[in-house]
CSV table of C-alpha atoms and ligand atoms in Angstrom, one decimal:
chain,number,residue,atom,x,y,z
A,1,MET,CA,123.7,110.6,110.2
A,2,LYS,CA,124.6,110.5,112.9
A,3,ARG,CA,122.7,109.1,116.1
A,4,ILE,CA,123.0,110.6,119.5
A,5,GLY,CA,121.9,109.7,122.8
A,6,ILE,CA,121.5,113.7,125.4
A,7,PHE,CA,122.1,111.7,128.8
A,8,GLY,CA,121.2,114.9,131.0
A,9,SER,CA,119.2,116.6,129.3
A,10,THR,CA,117.4,118.7,130.4
A,11,GLY,CA,120.1,120.1,132.0
A,12,SER,CA,122.0,123.4,131.2
A,13,ILE,CA,124.4,121.8,128.6
A,14,GLY,CA,121.9,119.7,127.2
A,15,ARG,CA,119.5,122.2,126.3
A,16,SER,CA,122.1,123.6,124.4
A,17,THR,CA,123.3,120.5,122.2
A,18,LEU,CA,119.9,120.4,121.3
A,19,ASP,CA,119.5,124.3,120.6
A,20,VAL,CA,122.8,122.3,118.5
A,21,LEU,CA,120.7,120.1,116.6
A,22,ALA,CA,117.8,121.2,116.1
A,23,ARG,CA,120.1,123.6,113.5
A,24,HIS,CA,120.7,120.3,111.1
A,25,PRO,CA,117.9,117.5,111.3
A,26,ALA,CA,119.3,116.3,108.4
A,27,ARG,CA,122.9,115.6,109.6
A,28,TYR,CA,121.8,114.2,113.4
A,29,ARG,CA,118.9,112.7,114.9
A,30,VAL,CA,117.9,112.4,118.6
A,31,GLU,CA,117.8,108.6,119.5
A,32,VAL,CA,118.3,109.3,123.2
A,33,LEU,CA,116.4,111.3,125.6
A,34,VAL,CA,118.0,110.9,129.1
A,35,ALA,CA,116.9,113.0,132.2
A,36,HIS,CA,116.7,113.0,136.3
A,37,GLY,CA,113.1,113.8,136.7
A,38,ARG,CA,111.9,117.3,134.9
A,39,VAL,CA,108.4,115.8,133.4
A,40,GLU,CA,107.7,118.7,131.5
A,41,ALA,CA,111.1,119.8,130.4
A,42,LEU,CA,111.7,116.2,128.5
A,43,PHE,CA,108.2,115.9,127.1
A,44,GLU,CA,109.3,118.8,125.2
A,45,GLN,CA,111.8,118.1,124.3
A,46,VAL,CA,110.6,114.5,123.3
A,47,ARG,CA,107.6,116.8,121.6
A,48,GLN,CA,110.0,118.1,119.5
A,49,PHE,CA,112.2,115.6,118.9
A,50,ARG,CA,110.6,112.2,118.5
A,51,PRO,CA,113.7,110.3,119.9
A,52,ALA,CA,113.4,106.4,120.1
A,53,VAL,CA,113.8,105.8,123.2
A,54,VAL,CA,113.3,108.6,126.3
A,55,GLY,CA,115.3,107.2,129.9
A,56,LEU,CA,113.5,108.2,133.3
A,57,VAL,CA,115.8,108.5,136.7
A,58,ASP,CA,113.2,108.9,138.7
A,59,VAL,CA,110.7,106.1,139.3
A,60,LYS,CA,108.2,107.9,140.7
A,61,ARG,CA,107.5,110.1,138.5
A,62,ARG,CA,107.0,107.1,135.5
A,63,ASP,CA,102.3,108.0,135.1
A,64,GLU,CA,103.3,111.4,135.1
A,65,LEU,CA,105.4,110.7,132.0
A,66,LEU,CA,103.4,107.7,130.4
A,67,SER,CA,99.9,109.5,130.5
A,68,ARG,CA,102.0,113.0,128.5
A,69,LEU,CA,103.6,110.1,126.0
A,70,GLU,CA,100.0,109.1,125.6
A,71,GLU,CA,99.0,112.3,124.2
A,72,LEU,CA,101.5,111.4,121.3
A,73,PRO,CA,100.1,109.5,118.3
A,74,ALA,CA,100.7,106.2,118.6
A,75,ALA,CA,103.4,105.3,116.3
A,76,GLU,CA,105.7,108.8,117.3
A,77,ARG,CA,105.7,107.1,120.8
A,78,PRO,CA,109.1,106.8,122.5
A,79,GLU,CA,109.9,103.6,124.2
A,80,LEU,CA,110.1,104.8,128.1
A,81,VAL,CA,112.8,103.0,130.6
A,82,VAL,CA,112.6,104.3,134.2
A,83,GLY,CA,115.4,103.4,137.2
A,84,GLN,CA,119.2,104.5,137.1
A,85,GLU,CA,120.4,101.2,135.6
A,86,ALA,CA,118.8,100.5,133.0
A,87,VAL,CA,118.9,104.6,132.1
A,88,ASP,CA,122.7,104.0,132.2
A,89,GLY,CA,122.1,100.5,130.0
A,90,LEU,CA,121.4,103.1,127.5
A,91,ALA,CA,124.3,105.5,126.7
A,92,GLY,CA,126.7,101.5,125.3
A,93,SER,CA,122.8,101.2,122.7
A,94,GLU,CA,123.7,100.1,119.7
A,95,ALA,CA,121.2,102.1,118.3
A,96,LEU,CA,123.9,105.0,119.1
A,97,ASP,CA,126.8,106.5,117.8
A,98,VAL,CA,127.8,110.2,119.4
A,99,VAL,CA,126.6,109.9,123.3
A,100,VAL,CA,126.4,114.0,125.0
A,101,ALA,CA,128.0,112.6,128.5
A,102,ALA,CA,126.2,115.9,130.5
A,103,ILE,CA,124.7,114.8,133.7
A,104,VAL,CA,126.6,116.5,136.7
A,105,GLY,CA,128.3,114.8,139.2
A,106,THR,CA,129.9,111.2,139.8
A,107,ALA,CA,125.6,110.2,138.9
A,108,GLY,CA,127.3,110.2,134.9
A,109,LEU,CA,129.9,108.0,135.9
A,110,GLN,CA,129.0,105.2,135.0
A,111,SER,CA,126.8,105.8,132.0
A,112,THR,CA,130.1,107.7,130.8
A,113,TRP,CA,131.6,104.0,131.2
A,114,ASN,CA,129.1,102.6,129.6
A,115,ALA,CA,129.5,104.6,126.0
A,116,LEU,CA,133.5,104.4,125.9
A,117,HIS,CA,133.2,101.1,126.9
A,118,ALA,CA,131.1,100.4,123.5
A,119,GLY,CA,132.9,102.0,121.4
A,120,LYS,CA,131.3,105.7,120.9
A,121,ARG,CA,131.7,109.0,120.4
A,122,VAL,CA,131.3,110.7,123.7
A,123,LEU,CA,131.2,114.5,123.6
A,124,LEU,CA,132.3,115.0,127.2
A,125,ALA,CA,131.0,117.9,129.4
A,126,ASN,CA,131.0,115.1,132.9
A,127,LYS,CA,134.1,116.2,133.8
A,128,GLU,CA,133.3,114.4,137.6
A,129,SER,CA,133.5,110.9,136.1
A,130,LEU,CA,136.4,112.0,135.2
A,131,VAL,CA,138.3,113.3,138.3
A,132,ALA,CA,136.7,110.3,139.7
A,133,ALA,CA,138.1,107.5,137.3
A,134,GLY,CA,140.5,109.3,134.8
A,135,GLU,CA,142.9,106.4,134.2
A,136,LEU,CA,140.3,103.3,134.2
A,137,MET,CA,137.8,105.8,131.6
A,138,MET,CA,141.1,106.2,128.6
A,139,ASP,CA,142.2,102.6,129.5
A,140,VAL,CA,139.0,101.1,128.6
A,141,ALA,CA,138.7,104.7,125.5
A,142,ARG,CA,141.5,103.2,124.0
A,143,ARG,CA,140.5,99.2,124.1
A,144,SER,CA,137.7,99.8,122.8
A,145,GLY,CA,138.8,103.1,119.6
A,146,ALA,CA,136.2,105.6,121.6
A,147,GLU,CA,136.6,108.8,121.2
A,148,LEU,CA,136.0,110.7,124.4
A,149,LEU,CA,135.4,114.4,123.1
A,150,PRO,CA,135.9,117.8,124.9
A,151,VAL,CA,133.3,119.6,125.5
A,152,ASP,CA,134.3,121.7,128.2
A,153,SER,CA,135.1,125.1,126.5
A,154,GLU,CA,138.5,124.8,128.8
A,155,HIS,CA,139.7,121.6,127.3
A,156,ASN,CA,137.9,122.4,124.0
A,157,ALA,CA,139.5,124.6,123.2
A,158,ILE,CA,142.7,123.0,123.8
A,159,PHE,CA,141.7,120.2,121.7
A,160,GLN,CA,141.1,123.1,119.1
A,161,CYS,CA,144.8,124.1,119.9
A,162,LEU,CA,147.0,120.8,120.1
A,163,PRO,CA,148.5,118.4,117.0
A,164,ALA,CA,146.8,115.6,118.6
A,165,ALA,CA,143.2,114.7,119.8
A,166,PRO,CA,142.9,113.8,123.1
A,167,GLY,CA,144.9,110.8,124.1
A,168,ASP,CA,148.2,109.1,124.9
A,169,ARG,CA,150.9,111.4,122.3
A,170,CYS,CA,148.9,115.7,121.8
A,171,THR,CA,151.2,116.5,124.5
A,172,ASP,CA,154.1,115.6,123.5
A,173,PRO,CA,157.2,117.5,125.4
A,174,ALA,CA,158.9,117.2,122.4
A,175,GLU,CA,156.1,120.5,121.3
A,176,VAL,CA,154.3,121.2,123.7
A,177,GLU,CA,155.3,123.4,126.9
A,178,SER,CA,152.4,123.1,128.7
A,179,ILE,CA,148.1,124.7,128.7
A,180,VAL,CA,146.7,127.4,130.5
A,181,LEU,CA,143.5,127.4,131.2
A,182,THR,CA,141.6,130.0,131.7
A,183,ALA,CA,139.5,131.0,135.0
A,184,SER,CA,137.3,133.5,135.1
A,185,GLY,CA,137.3,133.6,138.4
A,186,GLY,CA,133.4,133.7,139.1
A,187,PRO,CA,131.6,136.4,141.0
A,188,PHE,CA,133.3,136.2,144.0
A,189,ARG,CA,136.9,137.1,142.0
A,190,ASP,CA,137.4,140.2,143.8
A,191,TRP,CA,135.8,139.8,146.4
A,192,PRO,CA,137.8,140.2,150.2
A,193,ALA,CA,137.6,136.9,152.2
A,194,ASP,CA,136.4,138.2,155.6
A,195,ARG,CA,133.2,138.6,153.4
A,196,PHE,CA,133.0,134.8,152.3
A,197,SER,CA,131.6,133.2,155.1
A,198,PHE,CA,128.1,135.6,154.2
A,199,ILE,CA,127.6,134.3,150.5
A,200,THR,CA,124.5,133.2,150.0
A,201,PRO,CA,123.7,130.5,147.3
A,202,GLU,CA,121.8,133.1,145.3
A,203,GLN,CA,125.0,135.0,144.6
A,204,ALA,CA,126.7,132.0,144.4
A,205,CYS,CA,125.5,130.9,141.0
A,206,ALA,CA,125.0,134.2,139.9
A,207,HIS,CA,127.3,133.4,137.8
A,208,PRO,CA,129.1,136.6,135.2
A,209,ASN,CA,129.5,135.2,132.4
A,210,TRP,CA,128.2,131.9,131.4
A,211,SER,CA,125.2,130.2,133.1
A,212,MET,CA,124.6,127.1,134.0
A,213,GLY,CA,123.2,124.7,136.9
A,214,ARG,CA,123.5,125.0,140.0
A,215,LYS,CA,126.4,122.4,141.3
A,216,ILE,CA,128.9,123.7,138.3
A,217,SER,CA,128.0,127.6,139.5
A,218,VAL,CA,129.2,127.5,142.8
A,219,ASP,CA,132.0,125.0,141.2
A,220,SER,CA,132.9,128.4,139.4
A,221,ALA,CA,132.6,130.6,142.3
A,222,THR,CA,134.6,128.2,145.2
A,223,MET,CA,137.5,127.7,142.3
A,224,MET,CA,137.2,123.9,142.7
A,225,ASN,CA,135.6,123.4,138.8
A,226,LYS,CA,139.2,125.2,137.6
A,227,GLY,CA,140.6,122.5,140.7
A,228,LEU,CA,138.6,119.3,138.7
A,229,GLU,CA,139.5,121.1,135.3
A,230,VAL,CA,143.0,120.2,135.9
A,231,ILE,CA,143.0,117.0,136.7
A,232,GLU,CA,140.2,116.9,133.5
A,233,ALA,CA,142.8,117.9,131.6
A,234,ALA,CA,146.2,116.5,133.3
A,235,ARG,CA,143.7,112.3,132.1
A,236,LEU,CA,142.3,114.2,128.6
A,237,PHE,CA,146.3,115.2,127.6
A,238,ARG,CA,148.0,113.1,129.2
A,239,ILE,CA,150.2,115.4,130.8
A,240,ASP,CA,151.4,116.1,134.4
A,241,ALA,CA,150.4,118.9,137.1
A,242,ASP,CA,153.3,120.8,136.6
A,243,ARG,CA,153.5,121.6,132.8
A,244,ILE,CA,149.2,123.1,133.5
A,245,GLU,CA,149.4,126.5,134.3
A,246,VAL,CA,146.2,127.9,135.7
A,247,VAL,CA,145.6,132.1,134.2
A,248,VAL,CA,142.5,134.2,135.7
A,249,HIS,CA,140.7,135.5,132.5
A,250,PRO,CA,137.5,138.5,134.0
A,251,GLU,CA,136.5,138.3,130.5
A,252,SER,CA,136.0,134.6,129.1
A,253,VAL,CA,137.5,135.6,125.5
A,254,ILE,CA,140.1,133.5,125.6
A,255,HIS,CA,139.6,129.3,126.2
A,256,SER,CA,142.7,128.3,127.0
A,257,MET,CA,145.7,128.0,124.7
A,258,VAL,CA,148.4,125.8,124.4
A,259,ARG,CA,153.0,126.9,124.9
A,260,PHE,CA,155.1,125.9,122.8
A,261,VAL,CA,159.2,125.7,123.3
A,262,ASP,CA,158.9,127.4,120.1
A,263,GLY,CA,157.8,130.4,122.0
A,264,SER,CA,153.9,130.3,120.1
A,265,VAL,CA,151.2,130.8,122.3
A,266,LEU,CA,148.1,129.4,120.4
A,267,ALA,CA,144.5,129.9,121.2
A,268,GLU,CA,140.8,129.4,121.2
A,269,LEU,CA,138.6,132.8,121.3
A,270,GLY,CA,134.7,133.0,120.4
A,271,GLU,CA,131.8,134.4,122.3
A,272,PRO,CA,131.6,132.6,126.4
A,273,ASP,CA,128.4,130.3,125.2
A,274,MET,CA,129.1,126.3,125.1
A,275,ARG,CA,127.3,126.1,122.1
A,276,THR,CA,130.7,126.7,120.1
A,277,PRO,CA,132.7,123.8,121.4
A,278,ILE,CA,129.3,121.3,121.6
A,279,ALA,CA,129.2,121.8,117.8
A,280,HIS,CA,132.8,121.5,117.7
A,281,ALA,CA,133.4,118.0,119.2
A,282,LEU,CA,129.9,117.0,117.5
A,283,ALA,CA,130.7,118.1,113.4
A,284,TRP,CA,135.0,117.2,114.6
A,285,PRO,CA,137.0,116.9,112.2
A,286,GLU,CA,134.4,119.0,109.9
A,287,ARG,CA,132.6,122.6,111.2
A,288,VAL,CA,128.8,123.4,111.7
A,289,ALA,CA,127.2,126.4,112.5
A,290,SER,CA,126.3,126.6,116.2
A,291,GLY,CA,124.2,130.1,116.6
A,292,VAL,CA,126.4,131.7,118.7
A,293,ARG,CA,127.3,135.0,117.8
A,294,PRO,CA,130.1,136.2,116.1
A,295,LEU,CA,133.3,137.1,118.7
A,296,ASP,CA,132.9,141.2,118.1
A,297,PHE,CA,136.5,142.8,119.0
A,298,HIS,CA,135.2,146.2,118.4
A,299,ALA,CA,133.1,145.7,121.3
A,300,LEU,CA,135.7,144.2,123.9
A,301,ASN,CA,136.7,146.2,126.5
A,302,GLY,CA,140.6,145.0,126.5
A,303,LEU,CA,142.1,141.7,127.5
A,304,HIS,CA,143.4,141.0,130.9
A,305,PHE,CA,145.3,138.4,132.6
A,306,GLU,CA,145.7,137.4,136.7
A,307,ARG,CA,147.5,135.5,139.0
A,308,PRO,CA,144.8,132.5,141.0
A,309,ASP,CA,144.4,133.9,144.7
A,310,PHE,CA,144.9,130.3,146.4
A,311,ALA,CA,144.8,131.5,149.6
A,312,ARG,CA,140.9,133.2,149.1
A,313,PHE,CA,140.1,130.4,146.4
A,314,PRO,CA,142.4,126.9,148.3
A,315,ALA,CA,140.0,125.3,146.7
A,316,LEU,CA,142.2,125.0,143.3
A,317,ARG,CA,145.4,124.6,146.0
A,318,LEU,CA,143.8,121.6,147.5
A,319,ALA,CA,142.7,120.4,143.1
A,320,PHE,CA,146.1,120.3,142.5
A,321,ASP,CA,147.7,118.5,145.9
A,322,ALA,CA,145.6,115.6,144.7
A,323,LEU,CA,146.2,115.6,141.1
A,324,ARG,CA,150.2,115.5,143.1
A,325,ALA,CA,149.1,113.1,145.8
A,326,GLY,CA,147.8,110.2,143.1
A,327,GLY,CA,146.0,107.7,143.4
A,328,ALA,CA,142.3,108.1,144.5
A,329,ALA,CA,143.2,111.2,146.1
A,330,PRO,CA,141.1,113.6,142.7
A,331,LEU,CA,137.9,110.9,143.5
A,332,VAL,CA,137.7,112.3,147.9
A,333,ILE,CA,138.2,116.0,146.1
A,334,ASN,CA,135.6,115.2,144.1
A,335,ALA,CA,133.3,113.4,145.9
A,336,ALA,CA,133.6,115.5,149.1
A,337,ASN,CA,133.5,118.3,146.7
A,338,GLU,CA,129.7,116.9,145.6
A,339,VAL,CA,128.6,116.1,148.8
A,340,ALA,CA,130.2,119.5,150.6
A,341,VAL,CA,128.2,121.8,147.4
A,342,ALA,CA,124.7,120.4,148.0
A,343,ALA,CA,124.6,121.0,151.7
A,344,PHE,CA,125.9,124.5,150.6
A,345,LEU,CA,123.0,124.9,148.2
A,346,GLU,CA,120.4,123.2,151.0
A,347,GLY,CA,122.2,126.1,154.0
A,348,ARG,CA,123.5,123.9,156.0
A,349,LEU,CA,127.4,125.0,154.5
A,350,SER,CA,128.5,127.9,154.8
A,351,PHE,CA,130.8,129.1,151.3
A,352,PRO,CA,134.2,128.6,153.0
A,353,GLY,CA,132.8,125.7,154.7
A,354,ILE,CA,133.3,123.6,151.5
A,355,ALA,CA,136.3,123.5,150.9
A,356,ALA,CA,137.1,122.9,154.6
A,357,ALA,CA,134.9,119.9,154.4
A,358,THR,CA,136.7,119.2,151.7
A,359,GLU,CA,140.0,119.5,152.4
A,360,ALA,CA,139.0,117.2,156.2
A,361,THR,CA,138.1,114.6,154.3
A,362,LEU,CA,141.5,114.4,151.8
A,363,ASP,CA,143.0,114.4,155.5
A,364,ALA,CA,141.0,112.3,157.2
A,365,MET,CA,141.3,109.3,153.7
A,366,THR,CA,144.4,110.0,153.1
A,367,ALA,CA,145.3,109.4,157.4
A,368,ALA,CA,143.3,105.7,156.7
A,369,GLY,CA,145.5,104.9,153.9
A,370,ARG,CA,141.4,105.3,151.4
A,371,THR,CA,143.7,106.9,148.6
A,372,ALA,CA,144.8,104.0,146.7
A,373,ALA,CA,143.8,104.1,143.1
A,374,PRO,CA,141.1,101.7,142.5
A,375,GLY,CA,140.7,99.3,139.8
A,376,SER,CA,138.0,99.1,139.2
A,377,ILE,CA,134.4,101.2,138.6
A,378,ASP,CA,132.8,98.9,141.1
A,379,ALA,CA,135.7,100.0,143.3
A,380,VAL,CA,135.5,103.7,142.3
A,381,LEU,CA,131.6,103.6,143.0
A,382,THR,CA,132.4,102.4,146.8
A,383,LEU,CA,134.9,104.1,147.9
A,384,ASP,CA,132.7,107.3,146.0
A,385,ALA,CA,130.3,106.3,149.1
A,386,GLU,CA,132.3,105.6,151.5
A,387,VAL,CA,134.0,109.0,150.8
A,388,ARG,CA,130.2,110.4,150.4
A,389,SER,CA,128.7,109.4,153.8
A,390,TRP,CA,132.4,110.6,155.8
A,391,THR,CA,132.0,114.1,153.7
A,392,ALA,CA,128.4,114.2,155.3
A,393,ASP,CA,128.8,113.4,158.5
A,394,TRP,CA,131.5,116.0,158.9
A,395,CYS,CA,129.0,118.8,157.7
A,396,ARG,CA,126.4,118.0,159.7
A,397,SER,CA,128.8,118.2,162.8
A,398,ALA,CA,129.7,122.3,160.9
A,399,LYS,CA,127.1,123.0,161.5
A,400,LEU,CA,126.3,121.5,165.1
A,401,THR,CA,129.6,123.6,165.6
A,402,ALA,CA,128.0,126.4,163.7
A,403,GLY,CA,124.8,126.5,165.7
A,404,GLY,CA,126.4,126.5,168.9
B,1,NAD,P1,122.6,120.3,135.4
B,1,NAD,O1,122.2,120.1,136.6
B,1,NAD,O2,121.8,121.9,134.3
B,1,NAD,O3,121.9,119.6,133.9
B,1,NAD,C1,122.1,117.8,134.9
B,1,NAD,C2,121.4,117.6,134.2
B,1,NAD,O4,121.7,115.9,135.0
B,1,NAD,C3,119.9,117.0,134.6
B,1,NAD,O5,119.6,117.4,133.0
B,1,NAD,C4,119.4,115.8,135.5
B,1,NAD,O6,118.4,115.6,134.4
B,1,NAD,C5,120.5,115.3,134.5
B,1,NAD,N1,120.3,114.4,136.1
B,1,NAD,C6,121.2,115.3,137.4
B,1,NAD,N2,121.0,113.1,138.1
B,1,NAD,C7,120.7,112.3,137.8
B,1,NAD,C8,120.5,111.1,137.3
B,1,NAD,N3,121.3,110.4,138.4
B,1,NAD,N4,120.8,110.5,136.1
B,1,NAD,C9,120.6,110.9,135.2
B,1,NAD,N5,120.5,112.2,135.0
B,1,NAD,C10,120.8,113.0,135.9
B,1,NAD,O7,123.7,121.3,134.6
B,1,NAD,P2,125.2,121.7,134.0
B,1,NAD,O8,125.1,122.4,133.4
B,1,NAD,O9,124.2,121.5,132.7
B,1,NAD,O10,125.9,120.4,133.9
B,1,NAD,C11,126.0,119.1,133.1
B,1,NAD,C12,127.6,119.0,133.3
B,1,NAD,O11,128.3,119.9,132.4
B,1,NAD,C13,128.2,118.9,135.4
B,1,NAD,O12,129.5,117.3,135.2
B,1,NAD,C14,129.3,120.0,134.2
B,1,NAD,O13,130.5,120.0,135.6
B,1,NAD,C15,129.3,120.6,133.1
B,1,NAD,N6,129.7,121.6,132.0
B,1,NAD,C16,128.8,122.1,131.9
B,1,NAD,C17,128.9,123.7,131.5
B,1,NAD,C18,128.5,124.1,132.1
B,1,NAD,O14,128.0,125.3,130.8
B,1,NAD,N7,127.0,124.1,132.2
B,1,NAD,C19,130.8,124.0,131.1
B,1,NAD,C20,131.2,122.6,131.0
B,1,NAD,C21,130.9,121.7,131.9
B,2,MG,MG1,134.2,124.6,132.5
């Protein structure tokens, strides 16, 4: 029986994970559930899965959750842990074998780190933590013996096609020519650039193939998601930018590919449903059913491929630039993007403003000599906070200009 902790259980990945786990009660036990503040959704999960511990980040909602938990028979009531630091600490708990890192944004960095440090199997959805602190994360995993397995569909596909699990030798250039990340292109793939200024948050969050949280949906629309994934791939698979390709594939049936030196290309295909990569990483090296319906080849209307357009989607170019620049440049674009996306979702910044804010932040941090690689997680979090406040200021002045 594997004991599972889900960090970000009320989100899109968290709910998909619980859906897979519910199919295998004899194999997995949900031990810890963690969420930010959606008390009702969290309580329903507690009622269904009966974890031993439940973590709530938002201290203000503690009493609300407590009073719901009192509805349960005393013997079945979980321990309640409240506040960010205490909740993050649960990721290293002795009581867990597997940690699902499904918190959105840099908020997931500390718990991912704690789980890796404690040598867990970590199912990584939270790509932002690998972008901001990839070298440190890979390093601590190597030292502790943790298994860092990607849930991001592209990276999971690549993991399935490579000869070895993520880590040092999985993309040996004597065998692997390159990795090919597929991208849906998002909802604005065929929109002309002159309409981009009028894009609303609702339009940006309506992804054609995947149903996801709002932040990653906007990232998909700007293609920053693919940019973050390029950096995530570089860290996980120890491969440099020149051996990472991006191909737009609007059907999202091929989840990514690996090219080998003999001319073979291996791909993983399936329905666009995150339960497949989640089930794969949970059971690896075995397989379990995920509930995903089988891919129907006869219902497919062809598979299509296009080159990414770096002019309309400058965020993707920016991510390649940051990866090549190295040091803290990936951290800077990740933090700046997160602040800019939040401003866009709140109606304070235009859609093209997201990439503009990110680029302005990277330029400023580079000019100020603030892009040396941080040597510790504390240094990562300090720089992350500094970058966020710079970008927040930029977004405020952009708003003033736009408002005349
Ligand atoms: P979401 O917004 O649906 O859910 C986010 C979850 O994180 C929620 O449970 C929320 O309560 C929790 N959370 C937020 N702030 C927190 C904090 N400070 N401390 C603890 N928990 C906190 O997001 P999502 O779409 O599920 O994405 C989660 C992560 O997975 C992101 O990093 C995203 O890039 C990645 N990812 C998602 C998908 C997808 O299909 N949704 C695919 C690939 C990768
Ligand atoms: Mg992905």
